[in-house]
Amino acid sequence: MVGARQIDGDYWAVTVAAVVDERDRDRATVGTSTLYAEVGVVVGPAGEMAAVGTPAVVPGPPPLTIAVRAAGPTPGIPGVDDPVMVAAQGFLS
């Protein structure tokens, strides 16, 4: 999902990006492009969501004009007993 904007109380416009590979007869990728589509979504009383129509192809978002950075300080290197480190070591083992 690229973005969502509320149109009305329970109605949203949701934009998604799809990366499309163009392939030749040998199935080798010869080009890649990104298409953006927007669809209306209604949210029901219990939080259920449903598209209200077919997606429409829309222009992509404008490029960022400022550098993206973390909102807070970086967490640093986890210690050997940190649950993140234990999980990463277990996965890599």
GROMACS .gro file of N, CA, C and O in nm:
model
  372
    1MET      N    1   0.085  -0.117   0.000
    1MET     CA    2   0.000   0.000   0.000
    1MET      C    3   0.089   0.123   0.000
    1MET      O    4   0.185   0.131   0.076
    2VAL      N    5   0.057   0.217  -0.084
    2VAL     CA    6   0.131   0.342  -0.092
    2VAL      C    7   0.068   0.446   0.001
    2VAL      O    8   0.137   0.524   0.064
    3GLY      N    9  -0.063   0.445   0.009
    3GLY     CA   10  -0.129   0.544   0.093
    3GLY      C   11  -0.279   0.523   0.099
    3GLY      O   12  -0.336   0.446   0.023
    4ALA      N   13  -0.339   0.594   0.192
    4ALA     CA   14  -0.484   0.591   0.208
    4ALA      C   15  -0.527   0.729   0.255
    4ALA      O   16  -0.456   0.793   0.332
    5ARG      N   17  -0.640   0.772   0.206
    5ARG     CA   18  -0.694   0.900   0.253
    5ARG      C   19  -0.843   0.885   0.277
    5ARG      O   20  -0.913   0.819   0.200
    6GLN      N   21  -0.886   0.941   0.387
    6GLN     CA   22  -1.027   0.932   0.423
    6GLN      C   23  -1.106   1.034   0.341
    6GLN      O   24  -1.074   1.152   0.339
    7ILE      N   25  -1.209   0.985   0.274
    7ILE     CA   26  -1.295   1.069   0.192
    7ILE      C   27  -1.415   1.115   0.273
    7ILE      O   28  -1.454   1.230   0.270
    8ASP      N   29  -1.472   1.022   0.348
    8ASP     CA   30  -1.588   1.050   0.433
    8ASP      C   31  -1.577   0.957   0.552
    8ASP      O   32  -1.487   0.871   0.555
    9GLY      N   33  -1.665   0.964   0.648
    9GLY     CA   34  -1.657   0.887   0.771
    9GLY      C   35  -1.612   0.743   0.757
    9GLY      O   36  -1.517   0.700   0.820
   10ASP      N   37  -1.677   0.666   0.671
   10ASP     CA   38  -1.643   0.524   0.656
   10ASP      C   39  -1.594   0.490   0.516
   10ASP      O   40  -1.589   0.375   0.478
   11TYR      N   41  -1.557   0.592   0.439
   11TYR     CA   42  -1.515   0.571   0.300
   11TYR      C   43  -1.373   0.622   0.281
   11TYR      O   44  -1.342   0.736   0.316
   12TRP      N   45  -1.287   0.534   0.227
   12TRP     CA   46  -1.147   0.566   0.207
   12TRP      C   47  -1.107   0.544   0.063
   12TRP      O   48  -1.163   0.458  -0.006
   13ALA      N   49  -1.007   0.616   0.017
   13ALA     CA   50  -0.942   0.591  -0.112
   13ALA      C   51  -0.806   0.530  -0.081
   13ALA      O   52  -0.725   0.591  -0.011
   14VAL      N   53  -0.782   0.410  -0.127
   14VAL     CA   54  -0.658   0.337  -0.099
   14VAL      C   55  -0.579   0.324  -0.228
   14VAL      O   56  -0.632   0.281  -0.330
   15THR      N   57  -0.451   0.363  -0.223
   15THR     CA   58  -0.363   0.355  -0.339
   15THR      C   59  -0.258   0.248  -0.314
   15THR      O   60  -0.198   0.243  -0.207
   16VAL      N   61  -0.240   0.161  -0.413
   16VAL     CA   62  -0.141   0.053  -0.404
   16VAL      C   63  -0.047   0.063  -0.524
   16VAL      O   64  -0.083   0.120  -0.627
   17ALA      N   65   0.073   0.009  -0.508
   17ALA     CA   66   0.171   0.005  -0.617
   17ALA      C   67   0.190  -0.139  -0.660
   17ALA      O   68   0.191  -0.231  -0.578
   18ALA      N   69   0.206  -0.159  -0.789
   18ALA     CA   70   0.233  -0.292  -0.844
   18ALA      C   71   0.355  -0.282  -0.934
   18ALA      O   72   0.358  -0.202  -1.028
   19VAL      N   73   0.457  -0.360  -0.903
   19VAL     CA   74   0.577  -0.365  -0.987
   19VAL      C   75   0.551  -0.468  -1.096
   19VAL      O   76   0.519  -0.584  -1.067
   20VAL      N   77   0.565  -0.425  -1.222
   20VAL     CA   78   0.533  -0.510  -1.336
   20VAL      C   79   0.661  -0.534  -1.415
   20VAL      O   80   0.730  -0.439  -1.455
   21ASP      N   81   0.695  -0.661  -1.435
   21ASP     CA   82   0.810  -0.698  -1.516
   21ASP      C   83   0.764  -0.727  -1.659
   21ASP      O   84   0.670  -0.803  -1.680
   22GLU      N   85   0.832  -0.667  -1.755
   22GLU     CA   86   0.807  -0.699  -1.896
   22GLU      C   87   0.908  -0.807  -1.935
   22GLU      O   88   1.026  -0.795  -1.910
   23ARG      N   89   0.858  -0.916  -1.993
   23ARG     CA   90   0.944  -1.030  -2.025
   23ARG      C   91   0.941  -1.059  -2.175
   23ARG      O   92   0.841  -1.037  -2.242
   24ASP      N   93   1.053  -1.113  -2.224
   24ASP     CA   94   1.059  -1.153  -2.364
   24ASP      C   95   1.009  -1.298  -2.377
   24ASP      O   96   0.962  -1.358  -2.280
   25ARG      N   97   1.019  -1.354  -2.496
   25ARG     CA   98   0.968  -1.490  -2.518
   25ARG      C   99   1.041  -1.595  -2.436
   25ARG      O  100   0.987  -1.701  -2.409
   26ASP      N  101   1.165  -1.567  -2.397
   26ASP     CA  102   1.242  -1.661  -2.315
   26ASP      C  103   1.219  -1.638  -2.166
   26ASP      O  104   1.288  -1.696  -2.083
   27ARG      N  105   1.124  -1.553  -2.132
   27ARG     CA  106   1.086  -1.521  -1.993
   27ARG      C  107   1.194  -1.440  -1.921
   27ARG      O  108   1.194  -1.431  -1.800
   28ALA      N  109   1.288  -1.380  -1.995
   28ALA     CA  110   1.388  -1.293  -1.934
   28ALA      C  111   1.327  -1.154  -1.916
   28ALA      O  112   1.256  -1.104  -2.005
   29THR      N  113   1.353  -1.091  -1.803
   29THR     CA  114   1.301  -0.958  -1.778
   29THR      C  115   1.375  -0.856  -1.865
   29THR      O  116   1.497  -0.849  -1.864
   30VAL      N  117   1.298  -0.780  -1.942
   30VAL     CA  118   1.357  -0.678  -2.030
   30VAL      C  119   1.321  -0.537  -1.986
   30VAL      O  120   1.374  -0.441  -2.037
   31GLY      N  121   1.233  -0.525  -1.890
   31GLY     CA  122   1.195  -0.394  -1.838
   31GLY      C  123   1.108  -0.409  -1.715
   31GLY      O  124   1.042  -0.511  -1.696
   32THR      N  125   1.113  -0.310  -1.629
   32THR     CA  126   1.032  -0.310  -1.508
   32THR      C  127   0.969  -0.172  -1.493
   32THR      O  128   1.035  -0.071  -1.516
   33SER      N  129   0.844  -0.169  -1.457
   33SER     CA  130   0.776  -0.042  -1.431
   33SER      C  131   0.686  -0.058  -1.310
   33SER      O  132   0.656  -0.169  -1.267
   34THR      N  133   0.647   0.053  -1.254
   34THR     CA  134   0.556   0.052  -1.139
   34THR      C  135   0.426   0.120  -1.180
   34THR      O  136   0.428   0.231  -1.232
   35LEU      N  137   0.316   0.050  -1.158
   35LEU     CA  138   0.183   0.106  -1.182
   35LEU      C  139   0.117   0.133  -1.048
   35LEU      O  140   0.136   0.057  -0.952
   36TYR      N  141   0.039   0.239  -1.042
   36TYR     CA  142  -0.033   0.274  -0.920
   36TYR      C  143  -0.182   0.266  -0.947
   36TYR      O  144  -0.230   0.309  -1.052
   37ALA      N  145  -0.255   0.209  -0.853
   37ALA     CA  146  -0.400   0.195  -0.868
   37ALA      C  147  -0.467   0.242  -0.739
   37ALA      O  148  -0.415   0.223  -0.629
   38GLU      N  149  -0.582   0.304  -0.756
   38GLU     CA  150  -0.659   0.352  -0.641
   38GLU      C  151  -0.796   0.288  -0.644
   38GLU      O  152  -0.856   0.272  -0.751
   39VAL      N  153  -0.845   0.249  -0.527
   39VAL     CA  154  -0.977   0.189  -0.516
   39VAL      C  155  -1.048   0.246  -0.394
   39VAL      O  156  -0.984   0.275  -0.292
   40GLY      N  157  -1.178   0.264  -0.406
   40GLY     CA  158  -1.259   0.308  -0.293
   40GLY      C  159  -1.287   0.190  -0.202
   40GLY      O  160  -1.316   0.080  -0.247
   41VAL      N  161  -1.275   0.214  -0.072
   41VAL     CA  162  -1.298   0.110   0.028
   41VAL      C  163  -1.394   0.164   0.133
   41VAL      O  164  -1.378   0.276   0.183
   42VAL      N  165  -1.496   0.085   0.164
   42VAL     CA  166  -1.589   0.122   0.270
   42VAL      C  167  -1.561   0.033   0.391
   42VAL      O  168  -1.531  -0.085   0.377
   43VAL      N  169  -1.568   0.093   0.509
   43VAL     CA  170  -1.543   0.022   0.634
   43VAL      C  171  -1.677   0.006   0.707
   43VAL      O  172  -1.746   0.105   0.733
   44GLY      N  173  -1.712  -0.119   0.738
   44GLY     CA  174  -1.838  -0.147   0.805
   44GLY      C  175  -1.830  -0.124   0.955
   44GLY      O  176  -1.723  -0.096   1.011
   45PRO      N  177  -1.942  -0.139   1.026
   45PRO     CA  178  -1.947  -0.113   1.170
   45PRO      C  179  -1.857  -0.203   1.253
   45PRO      O  180  -1.809  -0.163   1.359
   46ALA      N  181  -1.829  -0.325   1.207
   46ALA     CA  182  -1.743  -0.416   1.282
   46ALA      C  183  -1.598  -0.411   1.234
   46ALA      O  184  -1.517  -0.494   1.272
   47GLY      N  185  -1.566  -0.313   1.146
   47GLY     CA  186  -1.430  -0.301   1.096
   47GLY      C  187  -1.403  -0.376   0.968
   47GLY      O  188  -1.292  -0.371   0.916
   48GLU      N  189  -1.504  -0.446   0.916
   48GLU     CA  190  -1.485  -0.519   0.790
   48GLU      C  191  -1.471  -0.417   0.677
   48GLU      O  192  -1.528  -0.309   0.682
   49MET      N  193  -1.391  -0.453   0.576
   49MET     CA  194  -1.365  -0.363   0.464
   49MET      C  195  -1.405  -0.429   0.333
   49MET      O  196  -1.391  -0.550   0.318
   50ALA      N  197  -1.452  -0.348   0.238
   50ALA     CA  198  -1.489  -0.399   0.107
   50ALA      C  199  -1.462  -0.291   0.003
   50ALA      O  200  -1.488  -0.173   0.026
   51ALA      N  201  -1.407  -0.334  -0.111
   51ALA     CA  202  -1.388  -0.243  -0.223
   51ALA      C  203  -1.524  -0.211  -0.282
   51ALA      O  204  -1.611  -0.298  -0.291
   52VAL      N  205  -1.544  -0.087  -0.324
   52VAL     CA  206  -1.674  -0.047  -0.377
   52VAL      C  207  -1.675  -0.036  -0.529
   52VAL      O  208  -1.776   0.002  -0.586
   53GLY      N  209  -1.565  -0.070  -0.591
   53GLY     CA  210  -1.559  -0.065  -0.736
   53GLY      C  211  -1.430  -0.128  -0.785
   53GLY      O  212  -1.358  -0.191  -0.708
   54THR      N  213  -1.402  -0.109  -0.912
   54THR     CA  214  -1.277  -0.161  -0.967
   54THR      C  215  -1.168  -0.055  -0.951
   54THR      O  216  -1.196   0.065  -0.950
   55PRO      N  217  -1.043  -0.098  -0.938
   55PRO     CA  218  -0.933  -0.002  -0.922
   55PRO      C  219  -0.915   0.083  -1.047
   55PRO      O  220  -0.943   0.039  -1.159
   56ALA      N  221  -0.871   0.205  -1.026
   56ALA     CA  222  -0.839   0.296  -1.137
   56ALA      C  223  -0.690   0.324  -1.136
   56ALA      O  224  -0.631   0.343  -1.029
   57VAL      N  225  -0.627   0.324  -1.253
   57VAL     CA  226  -0.486   0.357  -1.262
   57VAL      C  227  -0.471   0.507  -1.237
   57VAL      O  228  -0.544   0.588  -1.295
   58VAL      N  229  -0.379   0.543  -1.148
   58VAL     CA  230  -0.357   0.682  -1.110
   58VAL      C  231  -0.208   0.714  -1.118
   58VAL      O  232  -0.124   0.623  -1.121
   59PRO      N  233  -0.172   0.842  -1.121
   59PRO     CA  234  -0.029   0.876  -1.120
   59PRO      C  235   0.035   0.836  -0.987
   59PRO      O  236  -0.032   0.831  -0.884
   60GLY      N  237   0.164   0.812  -0.991
   60GLY     CA  238   0.237   0.779  -0.869
   60GLY      C  239   0.253   0.900  -0.780
   60GLY      O  240   0.227   1.013  -0.822
   61PRO      N  241   0.296   0.878  -0.656
   61PRO     CA  242   0.316   0.990  -0.564
   61PRO      C  243   0.434   1.076  -0.609
   61PRO      O  244   0.523   1.028  -0.679
   62PRO      N  245   0.435   1.202  -0.569
   62PRO     CA  246   0.549   1.287  -0.607
   62PRO      C  247   0.675   1.239  -0.534
   62PRO      O  248   0.666   1.179  -0.426
   63PRO      N  249   0.792   1.263  -0.591
   63PRO     CA  250   0.915   1.221  -0.524
   63PRO      C  251   0.935   1.297  -0.393
   63PRO      O  252   0.887   1.410  -0.379
   64LEU      N  253   1.005   1.234  -0.301
   64LEU     CA  254   1.034   1.300  -0.173
   64LEU      C  255   1.128   1.416  -0.197
   64LEU      O  256   1.223   1.406  -0.274
   65THR      N  257   1.102   1.526  -0.128
   65THR     CA  258   1.189   1.642  -0.143
   65THR      C  259   1.289   1.652  -0.028
   65THR      O  260   1.381   1.731  -0.034
   66ILE      N  261   1.267   1.573   0.077
   66ILE     CA  262   1.361   1.573   0.189
   66ILE      C  263   1.404   1.429   0.215
   66ILE      O  264   1.335   1.335   0.178
   67ALA      N  265   1.519   1.415   0.277
   67ALA     CA  266   1.569   1.281   0.308
   67ALA      C  267   1.482   1.216   0.416
   67ALA      O  268   1.437   1.282   0.509
   68VAL      N  269   1.459   1.087   0.402
   68VAL     CA  270   1.383   1.012   0.501
   68VAL      C  271   1.479   0.965   0.610
   68VAL      O  272   1.589   0.918   0.581
   69ARG      N  273   1.439   0.980   0.736
   69ARG     CA  274   1.522   0.935   0.846
   69ARG      C  275   1.435   0.882   0.958
   69ARG      O  276   1.314   0.908   0.961
   70ALA      N  277   1.495   0.809   1.048
   70ALA     CA  278   1.422   0.754   1.162
   70ALA      C  279   1.369   0.867   1.249
   70ALA      O  280   1.434   0.971   1.264
   71ALA      N  281   1.251   0.847   1.307
   71ALA     CA  282   1.191   0.949   1.390
   71ALA      C  283   1.261   0.964   1.525
   71ALA      O  284   1.253   1.068   1.588
   72GLY      N  285   1.330   0.860   1.569
   72GLY     CA  286   1.397   0.865   1.699
   72GLY      C  287   1.539   0.816   1.687
   72GLY      O  288   1.590   0.792   1.577
   73PRO      N  289   1.604   0.800   1.800
   73PRO     CA  290   1.743   0.753   1.796
   73PRO      C  291   1.750   0.608   1.749
   73PRO      O  292   1.656   0.532   1.765
   74THR      N  293   1.861   0.570   1.688
   74THR     CA  294   1.878   0.431   1.646
   74THR      C  295   1.895   0.344   1.770
   74THR      O  296   1.954   0.388   1.869
   75PRO      N  297   1.846   0.222   1.766
   75PRO     CA  298   1.847   0.139   1.887
   75PRO      C  299   1.984   0.085   1.925
   75PRO      O  300   2.003   0.037   2.035
   76GLY      N  301   2.080   0.087   1.837
   76GLY     CA  302   2.212   0.034   1.869
   76GLY      C  303   2.220  -0.115   1.845
   76GLY      O  304   2.130  -0.178   1.790
   77ILE      N  305   2.332  -0.174   1.885
   77ILE     CA  306   2.357  -0.317   1.865
   77ILE      C  307   2.300  -0.394   1.985
   77ILE      O  308   2.332  -0.363   2.100
   78PRO      N  309   2.215  -0.495   1.961
   78PRO     CA  310   2.158  -0.570   2.073
   78PRO      C  311   2.264  -0.656   2.142
   78PRO      O  312   2.359  -0.703   2.079
   79GLY      N  313   2.248  -0.677   2.272
   79GLY     CA  314   2.337  -0.765   2.347
   79GLY      C  315   2.308  -0.911   2.317
   79GLY      O  316   2.205  -0.945   2.257
   80VAL      N  317   2.398  -1.001   2.360
   80VAL     CA  318   2.382  -1.143   2.329
   80VAL      C  319   2.258  -1.203   2.394
   80VAL      O  320   2.207  -1.305   2.349
   81ASP      N  321   2.208  -1.144   2.503
   81ASP     CA  322   2.090  -1.196   2.570
   81ASP      C  323   1.962  -1.124   2.526
   81ASP      O  324   1.853  -1.155   2.573
   82ASP      N  325   1.973  -1.029   2.434
   82ASP     CA  326   1.857  -0.956   2.384
   82ASP      C  327   1.770  -1.052   2.303
   82ASP      O  328   1.820  -1.129   2.222
   83PRO      N  329   1.637  -1.050   2.324
   83PRO     CA  330   1.548  -1.141   2.251
   83PRO      C  331   1.561  -1.128   2.098
   83PRO      O  332   1.547  -1.227   2.025
   84VAL      N  333   1.592  -1.010   2.049
   84VAL     CA  334   1.610  -0.991   1.904
   84VAL      C  335   1.733  -1.070   1.859
   84VAL      O  336   1.730  -1.140   1.756
   85MET      N  337   1.841  -1.062   1.936
   85MET     CA  338   1.962  -1.134   1.900
   85MET      C  339   1.941  -1.285   1.908
   85MET      O  340   1.985  -1.360   1.821
   86VAL      N  341   1.871  -1.330   2.010
   86VAL     CA  342   1.844  -1.474   2.027
   86VAL      C  343   1.762  -1.524   1.909
   86VAL      O  344   1.793  -1.629   1.850
   87ALA      N  345   1.659  -1.450   1.869
   87ALA     CA  346   1.574  -1.491   1.757
   87ALA      C  347   1.654  -1.492   1.627
   87ALA      O  348   1.643  -1.586   1.547
   88ALA      N  349   1.736  -1.390   1.604
   88ALA     CA  350   1.816  -1.384   1.481
   88ALA      C  351   1.917  -1.500   1.477
   88ALA      O  352   1.934  -1.564   1.373
   89GLN      N  353   1.981  -1.527   1.590
   89GLN     CA  354   2.077  -1.637   1.593
   89GLN      C  355   2.009  -1.771   1.569
   89GLN      O  356   2.059  -1.856   1.498
   90GLY      N  357   1.892  -1.789   1.630
   90GLY     CA  358   1.817  -1.913   1.610
   90GLY      C  359   1.776  -1.930   1.465
   90GLY      O  360   1.786  -2.040   1.410
   91PHE      N  361   1.731  -1.822   1.401
   91PHE     CA  362   1.690  -1.831   1.261
   91PHE      C  363   1.810  -1.863   1.173
   91PHE      O  364   1.802  -1.948   1.085
   92LEU      N  365   1.922  -1.794   1.195
   92LEU     CA  366   2.040  -1.815   1.110
   92LEU      C  367   2.107  -1.949   1.133
   92LEU      O  368   2.174  -1.999   1.046
   93SER      N  369   2.088  -2.005   1.252
   93SER     CA  370   2.146  -2.138   1.280
   93SER      C  371   2.066  -2.244   1.209
   93SER      O  372   2.109  -2.344   1.165
   0.00000   0.00000   0.00000
